[in-house]
Short mmCIF file of C-alpha atoms in Angstrom, two decimals:
data_model
loop_
_atom_site.label_atom_id
_atom_site.label_comp_id
_atom_site.label_asym_id
_atom_site.label_seq_id
_atom_site.Cartn_x
_atom_site.Cartn_y
_atom_site.Cartn_z
CA MET A 1 37.05 36.00 19.05
CA ARG A 2 40.83 35.80 19.20
CA PRO A 3 42.63 33.03 17.28
CA ARG A 4 44.12 30.26 19.37
CA ALA A 5 47.69 28.93 19.34
CA ALA A 6 49.34 26.08 21.22
CA VAL A 7 53.03 25.95 21.93
CA VAL A 8 54.78 22.69 23.01
CA ARG A 9 58.18 22.87 24.66
CA CYS A 10 59.53 20.53 27.34
CA HIS A 11 61.40 23.32 29.24
CA TYR A 12 59.46 26.51 28.70
CA PHE A 13 60.79 28.88 31.40
CA ARG A 14 64.43 27.96 30.76
CA ASP A 15 64.09 28.66 27.06
CA THR A 16 64.30 32.38 26.24
CA ARG A 17 63.75 31.66 22.56
CA VAL A 18 60.36 30.13 23.01
CA ARG A 19 59.33 32.75 25.54
CA ARG A 20 60.13 35.46 23.00
CA GLU A 21 58.07 33.57 20.40
CA VAL A 22 55.14 33.32 22.76
CA ASP A 23 55.32 37.04 23.42
CA ALA A 24 55.30 37.64 19.67
CA LEU A 25 52.15 35.46 19.28
CA LEU A 26 50.45 37.40 22.09
CA ASP A 27 51.23 40.60 20.25
CA LEU A 28 49.49 39.14 17.18
CA GLU A 29 46.39 38.83 19.40
CA PHE A 30 46.54 35.06 19.77
CA GLU A 31 45.31 33.28 22.82
CA VAL A 32 48.25 31.04 23.64
CA GLU A 33 48.36 27.77 25.55
CA VAL A 34 51.83 26.43 26.49
CA PHE A 35 52.31 22.77 27.27
CA CYS A 36 55.55 22.01 29.18
CA LEU A 37 57.08 20.04 32.02
CA ARG A 38 56.37 20.89 35.60
CA ASP A 39 59.31 21.74 37.94
CA ALA A 40 59.24 21.48 41.72
CA GLY A 41 57.02 24.11 43.34
CA GLU A 42 55.15 25.01 40.12
CA SER A 43 51.41 24.81 39.72
CA SER A 44 49.87 22.62 37.05
CA ARG A 45 47.95 25.55 35.52
CA GLU A 46 48.77 29.24 35.35
CA GLN A 47 46.84 31.97 33.64
CA ARG A 48 48.60 35.22 32.58
CA GLY A 49 46.08 37.25 30.58
CA ALA A 50 45.80 35.63 27.15
CA LEU A 51 48.53 33.16 28.05
CA LEU A 52 47.65 29.85 29.71
CA ILE A 53 50.50 27.59 30.88
CA ARG A 54 49.69 23.92 31.34
CA ARG A 55 52.41 21.94 33.12
CA LEU A 56 52.45 18.24 32.73
CA PRO A 57 53.24 16.10 35.85
CA LEU A 58 56.74 15.06 34.66
CA ARG A 59 60.25 16.22 35.52
CA HIS A 60 63.52 16.06 33.68
CA ARG A 61 66.44 14.42 35.37
CA ALA A 62 69.76 16.24 34.57
CA GLY A 63 72.48 13.99 33.23
CA ALA A 64 70.10 11.19 32.28
CA GLY A 65 71.34 8.39 30.04
CA ALA A 66 69.86 7.38 26.68
CA ALA A 67 67.24 5.04 28.19
CA ARG A 68 66.06 7.65 30.74
CA LEU A 69 65.92 10.37 28.06
CA LEU A 70 63.85 8.14 25.82
CA ALA A 71 61.44 7.35 28.67
CA GLU A 72 61.08 11.05 29.51
CA TYR A 73 60.41 12.01 25.90
CA ALA A 74 57.91 9.19 25.41
CA SER A 75 55.98 10.09 28.55
CA PHE A 76 55.87 13.77 27.64
CA PHE A 77 54.79 12.81 24.11
CA VAL A 78 51.84 10.72 25.27
CA LEU A 79 50.58 13.23 27.82
CA ALA A 80 51.05 16.23 25.50
CA MET A 81 49.21 14.48 22.68
CA ILE A 82 46.28 13.59 24.97
CA LEU A 83 45.97 17.11 26.39
CA ILE A 84 46.39 18.96 23.10
CA SER A 85 43.94 16.69 21.31
CA TRP A 86 41.39 17.22 24.10
CA ARG A 87 41.83 20.99 23.90
CA ALA A 88 41.64 21.00 20.07
CA ALA A 89 38.46 18.90 20.20
CA ARG A 90 36.75 21.49 22.44
CA ARG A 91 37.84 24.42 20.25
CA PRO A 92 40.26 24.12 17.30
CA PHE A 93 43.65 25.80 17.35
CA GLU A 94 44.58 27.97 14.35
CA LEU A 95 48.29 27.36 15.00
CA VAL A 96 50.23 24.68 16.91
CA GLN A 97 53.97 25.22 17.37
CA VAL A 98 56.32 22.54 18.57
CA ASN A 99 59.86 23.38 19.72
CA SER A 100 62.32 20.54 19.61
CA VAL A 101 64.04 18.54 21.02
CA PRO A 102 62.98 15.88 20.18
CA ASP A 103 61.88 16.47 16.56
CA ALA A 104 59.31 13.69 16.76
CA LEU A 105 57.40 15.76 19.34
CA VAL A 106 55.71 17.44 16.33
CA PHE A 107 53.49 14.35 15.90
CA VAL A 108 51.60 15.17 19.12
CA THR A 109 49.71 17.61 16.92
CA VAL A 110 48.23 14.97 14.61
CA LEU A 111 44.66 15.36 15.84
CA ALA A 112 44.93 19.13 16.25
CA ARG A 113 46.13 19.28 12.63
CA ALA A 114 43.14 17.17 11.58
CA ARG A 115 40.94 19.81 13.22
CA GLY A 116 42.50 22.48 11.04
CA ALA A 117 45.55 23.64 12.94
CA ARG A 118 48.58 24.84 10.96
CA VAL A 119 51.68 23.12 12.43
CA LEU A 120 54.89 25.08 12.88
CA LEU A 121 58.03 23.23 13.95
CA ASP A 122 60.95 25.07 15.54
CA LEU A 123 64.04 22.85 15.10
CA GLN A 124 66.21 24.46 17.75
CA GLU A 125 68.96 21.84 17.49
CA PRO A 126 70.06 19.29 14.84
CA MET A 127 68.96 16.13 16.63
CA PRO A 128 71.17 13.58 14.77
CA GLU A 129 74.33 15.58 15.60
CA PHE A 130 73.08 16.12 19.20
CA PHE A 131 72.51 12.38 19.62
CA ALA A 132 75.87 11.43 18.03
CA THR A 133 77.93 13.81 20.18
CA LYS A 134 76.03 13.21 23.42
CA PHE A 135 76.42 9.42 23.23
CA GLU A 136 79.75 9.38 21.39
CA VAL A 137 78.66 7.42 18.32
CA THR A 138 79.21 8.03 14.63
CA MET A 139 76.75 9.64 12.25
CA SER A 140 76.47 6.24 10.53
CA HIS A 141 75.29 4.51 13.68
CA PRO A 142 71.86 2.91 13.18
CA ALA A 143 70.35 4.95 16.06
CA VAL A 144 71.59 8.21 14.56
CA ARG A 145 70.30 7.23 11.14
CA LEU A 146 66.87 6.54 12.78
CA VAL A 147 66.94 9.97 14.41
CA ALA A 148 67.81 11.53 11.06
CA GLY A 149 64.86 9.75 9.46
CA LEU A 150 62.53 11.02 12.17
CA GLU A 151 63.93 14.54 11.61
CA GLN A 152 63.01 14.42 7.96
CA ALA A 153 59.59 12.93 8.67
CA ALA A 154 58.91 15.76 11.18
CA ILE A 155 59.87 18.37 8.60
CA ARG A 156 57.56 16.80 6.01
CA PHE A 157 54.71 16.67 8.53
CA ALA A 158 54.89 20.36 9.50
CA ALA A 159 53.45 23.14 7.44
CA HIS A 160 56.58 25.16 7.95
CA VAL A 161 59.85 24.86 9.86
CA ILE A 162 62.04 27.48 11.52
CA THR A 163 65.60 27.06 12.79
CA PRO A 164 68.12 29.39 14.44
CA THR A 165 71.11 29.25 12.00
CA GLU A 166 71.74 29.06 8.30
CA PRO A 167 74.28 26.19 8.82
CA MET A 168 71.49 24.13 10.41
CA ARG A 169 69.09 24.91 7.65
CA ARG A 170 71.68 23.84 5.05
CA GLU A 171 72.20 20.57 6.87
CA PHE A 172 68.48 19.79 6.97
CA VAL A 173 68.25 20.49 3.27
CA ARG A 174 71.34 18.34 2.56
CA ARG A 175 69.56 15.44 4.28
CA GLY A 176 66.55 15.82 1.96
CA ALA A 177 64.30 18.56 3.31
CA ASP A 178 62.40 20.92 1.03
CA PRO A 179 64.38 24.18 1.18
CA HIS A 180 61.23 26.26 0.66
CA LYS A 181 59.69 24.86 3.89
CA ILE A 182 62.51 26.02 6.19
CA SER A 183 63.23 29.59 7.32
CA VAL A 184 65.91 30.91 9.61
CA VAL A 185 64.69 32.78 12.66
CA MET A 186 67.78 33.51 14.72
CA ASP A 187 68.11 33.76 18.46
CA GLY A 188 68.65 37.11 19.95
CA ALA A 189 68.26 39.00 23.19
CA ASP A 190 65.19 41.19 23.45
CA GLU A 191 66.91 44.54 23.65
CA GLN A 192 63.89 46.07 25.40
CA VAL A 193 64.56 43.60 28.24
CA PHE A 194 68.37 43.18 28.10
CA VAL A 195 69.20 46.73 29.05
CA PRO A 196 72.33 47.41 31.14
CA SER A 197 71.40 47.98 34.78
CA SER A 198 72.89 50.51 37.15
CA ALA A 199 75.40 47.80 38.09
CA HIS A 200 77.16 48.47 34.73
CA GLY A 201 80.55 49.89 35.64
CA GLU A 202 81.23 47.93 38.79
CA ALA A 203 83.51 45.78 36.67
CA TYR A 204 86.17 48.48 36.56
CA SER A 205 87.06 47.96 40.20
CA ARG A 206 87.24 44.22 39.61
CA PHE A 207 87.65 42.22 36.43
CA VAL A 208 84.50 40.07 36.46
CA ILE A 209 84.22 37.17 33.97
CA VAL A 210 80.77 35.67 33.49
CA SER A 211 79.23 32.64 31.79
CA HIS A 212 75.54 31.85 32.14
CA GLY A 213 73.08 29.18 31.14
CA THR A 214 72.84 25.41 31.37
CA ILE A 215 75.88 23.79 33.01
CA GLU A 216 76.65 20.72 30.89
CA PRO A 217 79.95 19.27 29.62
CA GLN A 218 79.46 20.51 26.06
CA TYR A 219 79.55 24.15 27.18
CA GLY A 220 83.24 23.94 28.12
CA LEU A 221 83.10 25.48 31.59
CA ASP A 222 85.84 23.12 32.73
CA THR A 223 88.05 24.90 30.19
CA LEU A 224 87.15 28.25 31.80
CA ILE A 225 87.99 26.99 35.32
CA ARG A 226 91.37 25.57 34.14
CA ALA A 227 92.11 28.89 32.43
CA ALA A 228 91.28 30.67 35.69
CA ALA A 229 93.89 28.58 37.46
CA GLN A 230 96.55 29.88 35.00
CA LEU A 231 95.45 33.49 35.53
CA ARG A 232 95.22 33.45 39.28
CA ASP A 233 98.73 34.70 39.98
CA GLU A 234 99.01 37.30 37.21
CA LEU A 235 95.50 38.88 37.34
CA PRO A 236 94.79 39.38 41.03
CA ASP A 237 91.74 41.53 40.39
CA PHE A 238 89.74 38.90 38.39
CA GLU A 239 86.71 36.85 39.37
CA VAL A 240 84.69 34.16 37.50
CA ARG A 241 80.97 33.94 38.01
CA ILE A 242 79.11 30.89 36.64
CA ILE A 243 75.36 31.52 36.59
CA GLY A 244 72.93 28.69 36.01
CA ASP A 245 72.45 24.99 36.73
CA GLY A 246 72.88 21.60 35.14
CA SER A 247 74.28 18.09 35.56
CA GLN A 248 77.94 19.24 35.68
CA ARG A 249 77.52 21.88 38.39
CA GLU A 250 78.84 19.92 41.31
CA GLU A 251 81.64 18.34 39.25
CA LEU A 252 82.85 21.85 38.33
CA ARG A 253 82.59 23.01 41.91
CA ALA A 254 84.86 20.12 42.89
CA LEU A 255 87.24 20.99 40.03
CA ALA A 256 87.50 24.62 41.25
CA ALA A 257 88.10 23.46 44.78
CA SER A 258 90.81 20.99 43.69
CA LEU A 259 92.62 23.83 41.88
CA GLY A 260 92.34 26.09 44.97
CA LEU A 261 90.06 28.55 43.17
CA GLU A 262 87.36 29.07 45.80
CA ARG A 263 88.24 32.78 46.08
CA TRP A 264 88.17 33.32 42.32
CA VAL A 265 85.37 31.06 40.94
CA HIS A 266 81.78 31.47 42.22
CA PHE A 267 78.58 29.66 41.29
CA SER A 268 75.04 30.97 41.52
CA ASP A 269 72.43 28.95 43.42
CA GLY A 270 70.94 27.55 40.21
CA PHE A 271 69.10 29.58 37.58
CA VAL A 272 68.15 33.13 38.53
CA PRO A 273 65.21 35.29 37.50
CA GLU A 274 65.69 37.33 34.31
CA ASP A 275 65.94 40.68 36.08
CA GLU A 276 68.62 39.33 38.46
CA LEU A 277 70.49 37.76 35.48
CA ILE A 278 70.58 41.10 33.69
CA ARG A 279 71.90 42.78 36.84
CA LEU A 280 74.63 40.20 37.27
CA LEU A 281 75.64 40.28 33.61
CA SER A 282 75.70 44.10 33.56
CA SER A 283 78.39 44.13 36.24
CA ALA A 284 80.66 42.00 34.09
CA SER A 285 83.90 43.03 32.36
CA LEU A 286 83.90 40.04 30.03
CA GLY A 287 81.57 37.28 28.86
CA VAL A 288 82.90 33.84 27.98
CA VAL A 289 81.38 31.29 25.59
CA ALA A 290 83.58 28.22 25.88
CA MET A 291 81.70 25.68 23.77
CA LYS A 292 83.49 22.49 22.84
CA ARG A 293 83.80 22.00 19.07
CA ASP A 294 82.18 19.08 17.32
CA ARG A 295 79.78 18.49 14.39
CA PHE A 296 76.82 19.55 16.59
CA ARG A 297 78.24 22.86 17.83
CA ASP A 298 79.55 23.66 14.37
CA LEU A 299 75.85 24.07 13.35
CA THR A 300 74.47 25.85 16.38
CA ILE A 301 75.07 29.23 18.04
CA ALA A 302 75.03 30.05 21.75
CA GLY A 303 72.18 32.45 22.48
CA LYS A 304 74.18 33.96 25.33
CA MET A 305 76.36 35.71 22.71
CA PHE A 306 73.38 37.91 21.83
CA ASP A 307 72.82 38.67 25.56
CA PHE A 308 76.41 39.91 25.82
CA VAL A 309 76.09 42.04 22.74
CA ALA A 310 72.84 43.65 23.94
CA LEU A 311 74.42 44.52 27.29
CA GLY A 312 77.62 45.85 25.72
CA ILE A 313 79.93 43.15 27.22
CA PRO A 314 83.08 42.14 25.34
CA MET A 315 83.23 38.44 24.52
CA VAL A 316 85.80 35.69 24.46
CA VAL A 317 84.33 32.91 22.31
CA SER A 318 85.54 29.45 21.23
CA ARG A 319 85.90 29.27 17.47
CA THR A 320 83.22 27.15 15.72
CA ARG A 321 82.00 27.18 12.11
CA SER A 322 78.67 28.81 12.94
CA VAL A 323 80.20 31.48 15.18
CA GLU A 324 82.74 32.47 12.57
CA GLU A 325 80.07 32.52 9.84
CA ILE A 326 77.47 34.53 11.81
CA PHE A 327 79.63 36.98 13.76
CA GLY A 328 83.05 37.22 12.12
CA SER A 329 86.36 37.29 13.98
CA ASP A 330 86.29 41.08 14.59
CA CYS A 331 83.36 40.78 17.00
CA TYR A 332 85.02 38.74 19.75
CA GLU A 333 88.37 37.47 20.98
CA GLY A 334 88.57 33.90 19.73
CA PHE A 335 90.31 30.89 21.20
CA VAL A 336 90.78 27.27 20.36
CA PRO A 337 87.98 25.16 21.91
CA ASP A 338 88.96 22.92 24.83
CA GLN A 339 92.36 24.56 25.30
CA PRO A 340 92.67 26.36 28.65
CA GLU A 341 95.99 27.93 27.70
CA ASP A 342 94.50 29.68 24.70
CA LEU A 343 91.42 30.78 26.65
CA ALA A 344 93.73 32.26 29.31
CA ARG A 345 95.63 34.10 26.55
CA ALA A 346 92.39 35.55 25.22
CA ILE A 347 91.19 36.70 28.60
CA ARG A 348 94.59 38.19 29.39
CA ARG A 349 94.59 40.11 26.12
CA LEU A 350 91.22 41.80 26.77
CA HIS A 351 92.11 42.43 30.39
CA ASP A 352 95.26 44.30 29.30
CA ASP A 353 93.77 46.04 26.25
CA ARG A 354 90.49 47.74 27.12
CA LEU A 355 90.51 49.69 23.81
CA ARG A 356 90.48 46.39 21.88
CA ALA A 357 87.68 45.08 24.10
CA LYS A 358 85.68 48.23 23.37
CA ALA A 359 86.28 47.92 19.63
CA LEU A 360 85.17 44.28 19.55
CA THR A 361 81.99 45.20 21.48
CA GLU A 362 81.17 48.02 19.00
CA ASN A 363 81.81 45.69 16.02
CA ALA A 364 79.55 43.02 17.52
CA HIS A 365 76.78 45.57 18.05
CA GLU A 366 76.99 46.69 14.41
CA ARG A 367 77.07 43.08 13.23
CA VAL A 368 74.00 42.13 15.20
CA ARG A 369 71.93 45.21 14.37
CA PRO A 370 70.47 43.84 11.06
CA ILE A 371 69.84 40.36 12.56
CA ALA A 372 68.74 41.43 16.03
CA TRP A 373 65.58 40.15 17.67
CA PRO A 374 63.28 43.02 16.47
CA VAL A 375 64.09 41.91 12.91
CA GLN A 376 63.77 38.20 13.66
CA ARG A 377 60.52 38.88 15.58
CA ARG A 378 58.85 40.39 12.49
CA ARG A 379 60.06 37.43 10.40
CA TYR A 380 58.71 35.00 12.95
CA GLN A 381 55.32 36.76 13.07
CA GLU A 382 55.03 36.61 9.27
CA ILE A 383 55.61 32.86 9.44
CA ALA A 384 53.16 32.43 12.37
CA ARG A 385 50.49 34.29 10.36
CA GLY A 386 51.16 32.04 7.35
CA ASP A 387 52.49 34.85 5.21
CA ARG A 388 55.54 32.68 4.26
#
């Protein structure tokens, strides 16, 4: 009989990291049950071979305030705990993995752990920094200190913890976590999936700039649109494509319209299927990662950078501590976060110097090779098996 694993993540299909982890568990011959939120038009239960997806009857509201977010997390916590406990009572899980946020979600596994499950926690984001930056409070705020306490309690509760960057791991340890319990499993595009399509090369007839993923203020897409306004008259062949969805989408549409950029800035109709995303990215001349810089984003890394590297797309990236530590400045054209003028300069430079763009792309590919997803996948599987 195959071993059983449960994976808990609020937004399963939007999270390529957890989907790669689930695929890795399936390759280890686990039967996997995923517990996640249910979006409009989705069924409550979906079987895909050894993978069973159970969607809870809750939806996330984009742009929700603190009270709404707390209510959403609390509702998901209660329903997930009930369902996982019921499933574990019928037949124990060997492994239960919880992907934050929130960190406290790990405690939905309390009864499953009592039935023998090994609990693995994937801390995808540093929750105290996330909370402080999202709600514009200091790290010494009582609510942030409470969140930090919950983070450390979650780490102590889990058998092992994984996280995407070394800066995040160091911060968890600095706050009191056992360094031997935390391993880094980095994000990374699955290079067997992220293969340039036949659309690659279309970019040479038009300079296509892309940014994809969740559309929220922290991702700096307003900076990209304002930079586009500065480039409009000097780069007549350029086009900006923003692919994804989020709470800031309509605001950014309005910003582009107010700057007279309807011909140059285009938005997808929400998130697109993975094969369509790869096709759209493959036609790009340049990928932009325009993250704002703050204490939260100094610890995290944008997974879309790995997508660009896998597809051979040169990158313009805002400089943050984690980006500079993980990639190095010779892998991308950097710019000062939240400064449209500097982003416009960086785009202009790669538009005018295709040899530099090619060299940056080659450097990024060499830098990523030893930390790419095939390497991270093996590390993750060792942890899932309990070998670490």
